[in-house]
């Protein structure tokens, strides 16, 4: 039978895991968020555990519907026709990128009291 409508998975043909896509929140319940990728009629569930890194922010009730947000593609399997999205994964990827760009192992050494314990230890040794 010939398909009359285009395949909703065509939107993901040129995407890969960890890519970012913009989605619109349709509704939320205690399981997670029902979302629709922009430019698609496909509805996907983002599980509650995949909403945020921090468990306090992982409340589906934060979203009422209609919001446009970004999410990362966590799983993409065309054979099984399965797509999983994750806001948490996007946060983790952005944090990792920020740390690699702007941080170094010595970044904490610039704080005013970072060497205070070393100075106190030296002072104790000098007293003894």
PDB file of C-alpha atoms in Angstrom:
ATOM      1  CA  UNK A   1       0.000   0.000   0.000  1.00  0.00           C
ATOM      2  CA  UNK A   2       1.388   3.366  -0.963  1.00  0.00           C
ATOM      3  CA  UNK A   3       1.772   5.919   1.794  1.00  0.00           C
ATOM      4  CA  UNK A   4      -0.366   8.980   1.262  1.00  0.00           C
ATOM      5  CA  UNK A   5       1.278  11.131   3.913  1.00  0.00           C
ATOM      6  CA  UNK A   6       4.965  11.663   4.496  1.00  0.00           C
ATOM      7  CA  UNK A   7       6.606   9.603   7.203  1.00  0.00           C
ATOM      8  CA  UNK A   8       6.870  11.590  10.482  1.00  0.00           C
ATOM      9  CA  UNK A   9      10.276   9.971  11.044  1.00  0.00           C
ATOM     10  CA  UNK A  10      11.645  11.794   7.965  1.00  0.00           C
ATOM     11  CA  UNK A  11      12.261  14.782  10.244  1.00  0.00           C
ATOM     12  CA  UNK A  12      14.923  12.697  12.035  1.00  0.00           C
ATOM     13  CA  UNK A  13      16.647  11.213   8.937  1.00  0.00           C
ATOM     14  CA  UNK A  14      19.486  13.755   9.057  1.00  0.00           C
ATOM     15  CA  UNK A  15      19.723  13.792  12.868  1.00  0.00           C
ATOM     16  CA  UNK A  16      21.887  11.727  15.167  1.00  0.00           C
ATOM     17  CA  UNK A  17      22.071  10.976  18.885  1.00  0.00           C
ATOM     18  CA  UNK A  18      22.943  14.054  21.035  1.00  0.00           C
ATOM     19  CA  UNK A  19      21.612  16.466  18.380  1.00  0.00           C
ATOM     20  CA  UNK A  20      19.403  19.260  19.713  1.00  0.00           C
ATOM     21  CA  UNK A  21      15.880  19.795  18.434  1.00  0.00           C
ATOM     22  CA  UNK A  22      13.201  22.313  19.366  1.00  0.00           C
ATOM     23  CA  UNK A  23      10.007  20.836  20.717  1.00  0.00           C
ATOM     24  CA  UNK A  24       6.682  22.169  21.907  1.00  0.00           C
ATOM     25  CA  UNK A  25       5.140  20.919  25.137  1.00  0.00           C
ATOM     26  CA  UNK A  26       1.612  19.632  24.543  1.00  0.00           C
ATOM     27  CA  UNK A  27       0.751  18.518  28.067  1.00  0.00           C
ATOM     28  CA  UNK A  28       2.250  17.205  31.283  1.00  0.00           C
ATOM     29  CA  UNK A  29       1.254  14.548  33.782  1.00  0.00           C
ATOM     30  CA  UNK A  30       2.950  12.601  36.575  1.00  0.00           C
ATOM     31  CA  UNK A  31       4.747  10.360  34.024  1.00  0.00           C
ATOM     32  CA  UNK A  32       6.414  13.189  32.124  1.00  0.00           C
ATOM     33  CA  UNK A  33       5.844  15.554  29.216  1.00  0.00           C
ATOM     34  CA  UNK A  34       4.010  14.950  25.956  1.00  0.00           C
ATOM     35  CA  UNK A  35       5.871  16.945  23.312  1.00  0.00           C
ATOM     36  CA  UNK A  36       5.777  17.509  19.574  1.00  0.00           C
ATOM     37  CA  UNK A  37       8.943  18.250  17.579  1.00  0.00           C
ATOM     38  CA  UNK A  38       8.571  21.426  15.522  1.00  0.00           C
ATOM     39  CA  UNK A  39       7.620  20.636  11.959  1.00  0.00           C
ATOM     40  CA  UNK A  40       6.139  17.255  12.855  1.00  0.00           C
ATOM     41  CA  UNK A  41       2.832  15.764  13.966  1.00  0.00           C
ATOM     42  CA  UNK A  42       4.653  13.098  15.967  1.00  0.00           C
ATOM     43  CA  UNK A  43       3.914  13.100  19.705  1.00  0.00           C
ATOM     44  CA  UNK A  44       6.621  11.847  22.054  1.00  0.00           C
ATOM     45  CA  UNK A  45       6.826  11.313  25.804  1.00  0.00           C
ATOM     46  CA  UNK A  46       9.786  12.708  27.720  1.00  0.00           C
ATOM     47  CA  UNK A  47       9.895  10.645  30.889  1.00  0.00           C
ATOM     48  CA  UNK A  48       9.973  12.432  34.226  1.00  0.00           C
ATOM     49  CA  UNK A  49      13.509  11.132  34.884  1.00  0.00           C
ATOM     50  CA  UNK A  50      14.692  12.816  31.648  1.00  0.00           C
ATOM     51  CA  UNK A  51      13.327  16.314  32.361  1.00  0.00           C
ATOM     52  CA  UNK A  52      16.239  17.769  34.368  1.00  0.00           C
ATOM     53  CA  UNK A  53      19.571  16.916  35.983  1.00  0.00           C
ATOM     54  CA  UNK A  54      18.373  18.193  39.361  1.00  0.00           C
ATOM     55  CA  UNK A  55      15.533  16.111  40.792  1.00  0.00           C
ATOM     56  CA  UNK A  56      13.900  19.257  42.187  1.00  0.00           C
ATOM     57  CA  UNK A  57      13.651  20.659  38.646  1.00  0.00           C
ATOM     58  CA  UNK A  58      12.386  17.376  37.177  1.00  0.00           C
ATOM     59  CA  UNK A  59       8.758  18.163  37.939  1.00  0.00           C
ATOM     60  CA  UNK A  60       6.460  17.826  34.931  1.00  0.00           C
ATOM     61  CA  UNK A  61       4.149  20.341  36.639  1.00  0.00           C
ATOM     62  CA  UNK A  62       6.676  23.096  35.755  1.00  0.00           C
ATOM     63  CA  UNK A  63       5.317  22.891  32.223  1.00  0.00           C
ATOM     64  CA  UNK A  64       1.708  23.747  31.429  1.00  0.00           C
ATOM     65  CA  UNK A  65       1.728  23.242  27.665  1.00  0.00           C
ATOM     66  CA  UNK A  66       2.584  25.503  24.766  1.00  0.00           C
ATOM     67  CA  UNK A  67       6.200  26.123  25.815  1.00  0.00           C
ATOM     68  CA  UNK A  68       8.913  25.814  23.189  1.00  0.00           C
ATOM     69  CA  UNK A  69      12.024  24.178  24.600  1.00  0.00           C
ATOM     70  CA  UNK A  70      15.106  22.372  23.354  1.00  0.00           C
ATOM     71  CA  UNK A  71      15.855  18.708  23.973  1.00  0.00           C
ATOM     72  CA  UNK A  72      18.583  16.302  22.915  1.00  0.00           C
ATOM     73  CA  UNK A  73      17.982  13.091  21.025  1.00  0.00           C
ATOM     74  CA  UNK A  74      18.805  10.279  23.463  1.00  0.00           C
ATOM     75  CA  UNK A  75      17.821   7.348  21.253  1.00  0.00           C
ATOM     76  CA  UNK A  76      17.179   7.084  17.533  1.00  0.00           C
ATOM     77  CA  UNK A  77      16.268   3.678  16.115  1.00  0.00           C
ATOM     78  CA  UNK A  78      14.639   3.704  12.677  1.00  0.00           C
ATOM     79  CA  UNK A  79      14.248  -0.095  12.547  1.00  0.00           C
ATOM     80  CA  UNK A  80      12.167  -0.147  15.731  1.00  0.00           C
ATOM     81  CA  UNK A  81      10.743   3.302  14.892  1.00  0.00           C
ATOM     82  CA  UNK A  82      11.738   4.561  18.328  1.00  0.00           C
ATOM     83  CA  UNK A  83      12.861   8.051  19.280  1.00  0.00           C
ATOM     84  CA  UNK A  84      13.691   9.154  22.824  1.00  0.00           C
ATOM     85  CA  UNK A  85      14.227  12.785  23.770  1.00  0.00           C
ATOM     86  CA  UNK A  86      15.869  14.119  26.922  1.00  0.00           C
ATOM     87  CA  UNK A  87      16.127  17.611  28.364  1.00  0.00           C
ATOM     88  CA  UNK A  88      18.457  16.183  31.032  1.00  0.00           C
ATOM     89  CA  UNK A  89      20.893  14.921  28.375  1.00  0.00           C
ATOM     90  CA  UNK A  90      20.927  18.371  26.761  1.00  0.00           C
ATOM     91  CA  UNK A  91      21.769  19.960  30.140  1.00  0.00           C
ATOM     92  CA  UNK A  92      24.577  17.441  30.684  1.00  0.00           C
ATOM     93  CA  UNK A  93      26.002  18.056  27.203  1.00  0.00           C
ATOM     94  CA  UNK A  94      25.873  21.832  27.682  1.00  0.00           C
ATOM     95  CA  UNK A  95      27.533  21.576  31.112  1.00  0.00           C
ATOM     96  CA  UNK A  96      30.265  19.334  29.702  1.00  0.00           C
ATOM     97  CA  UNK A  97      30.876  21.768  26.838  1.00  0.00           C
ATOM     98  CA  UNK A  98      30.991  24.755  29.203  1.00  0.00           C
ATOM     99  CA  UNK A  99      33.481  23.017  31.503  1.00  0.00           C
ATOM    100  CA  UNK A 100      35.723  22.043  28.591  1.00  0.00           C
ATOM    101  CA  UNK A 101      35.658  25.584  27.164  1.00  0.00           C
ATOM    102  CA  UNK A 102      35.880  27.731  30.257  1.00  0.00           C
ATOM    103  CA  UNK A 103      37.358  25.637  33.028  1.00  0.00           C
ATOM    104  CA  UNK A 104      40.718  24.253  33.937  1.00  0.00           C
ATOM    105  CA  UNK A 105      41.853  22.025  36.801  1.00  0.00           C
ATOM    106  CA  UNK A 106      43.289  25.121  38.482  1.00  0.00           C
ATOM    107  CA  UNK A 107      40.131  27.222  38.168  1.00  0.00           C
ATOM    108  CA  UNK A 108      39.435  27.040  41.918  1.00  0.00           C
ATOM    109  CA  UNK A 109      42.882  28.463  42.726  1.00  0.00           C
ATOM    110  CA  UNK A 110      41.721  31.966  41.805  1.00  0.00           C
ATOM    111  CA  UNK A 111      39.324  32.152  44.726  1.00  0.00           C
ATOM    112  CA  UNK A 112      40.501  34.496  47.513  1.00  0.00           C
ATOM    113  CA  UNK A 113      40.596  31.846  50.254  1.00  0.00           C
ATOM    114  CA  UNK A 114      41.625  28.844  48.157  1.00  0.00           C
ATOM    115  CA  UNK A 115      45.123  28.732  49.616  1.00  0.00           C
ATOM    116  CA  UNK A 116      44.081  29.638  53.180  1.00  0.00           C
ATOM    117  CA  UNK A 117      44.359  26.058  54.466  1.00  0.00           C
ATOM    118  CA  UNK A 118      47.881  25.775  53.024  1.00  0.00           C
ATOM    119  CA  UNK A 119      48.851  29.036  54.702  1.00  0.00           C
ATOM    120  CA  UNK A 120      47.429  27.893  58.047  1.00  0.00           C
ATOM    121  CA  UNK A 121      49.278  24.572  57.791  1.00  0.00           C
ATOM    122  CA  UNK A 122      52.535  26.423  57.075  1.00  0.00           C
ATOM    123  CA  UNK A 123      51.908  28.728  60.029  1.00  0.00           C
ATOM    124  CA  UNK A 124      51.349  25.734  62.357  1.00  0.00           C
ATOM    125  CA  UNK A 125      54.571  24.105  61.158  1.00  0.00           C
ATOM    126  CA  UNK A 126      56.506  27.315  61.748  1.00  0.00           C
ATOM    127  CA  UNK A 127      55.138  27.574  65.324  1.00  0.00           C
ATOM    128  CA  UNK A 128      56.236  24.029  66.163  1.00  0.00           C
TER     129      UNK A 128
END
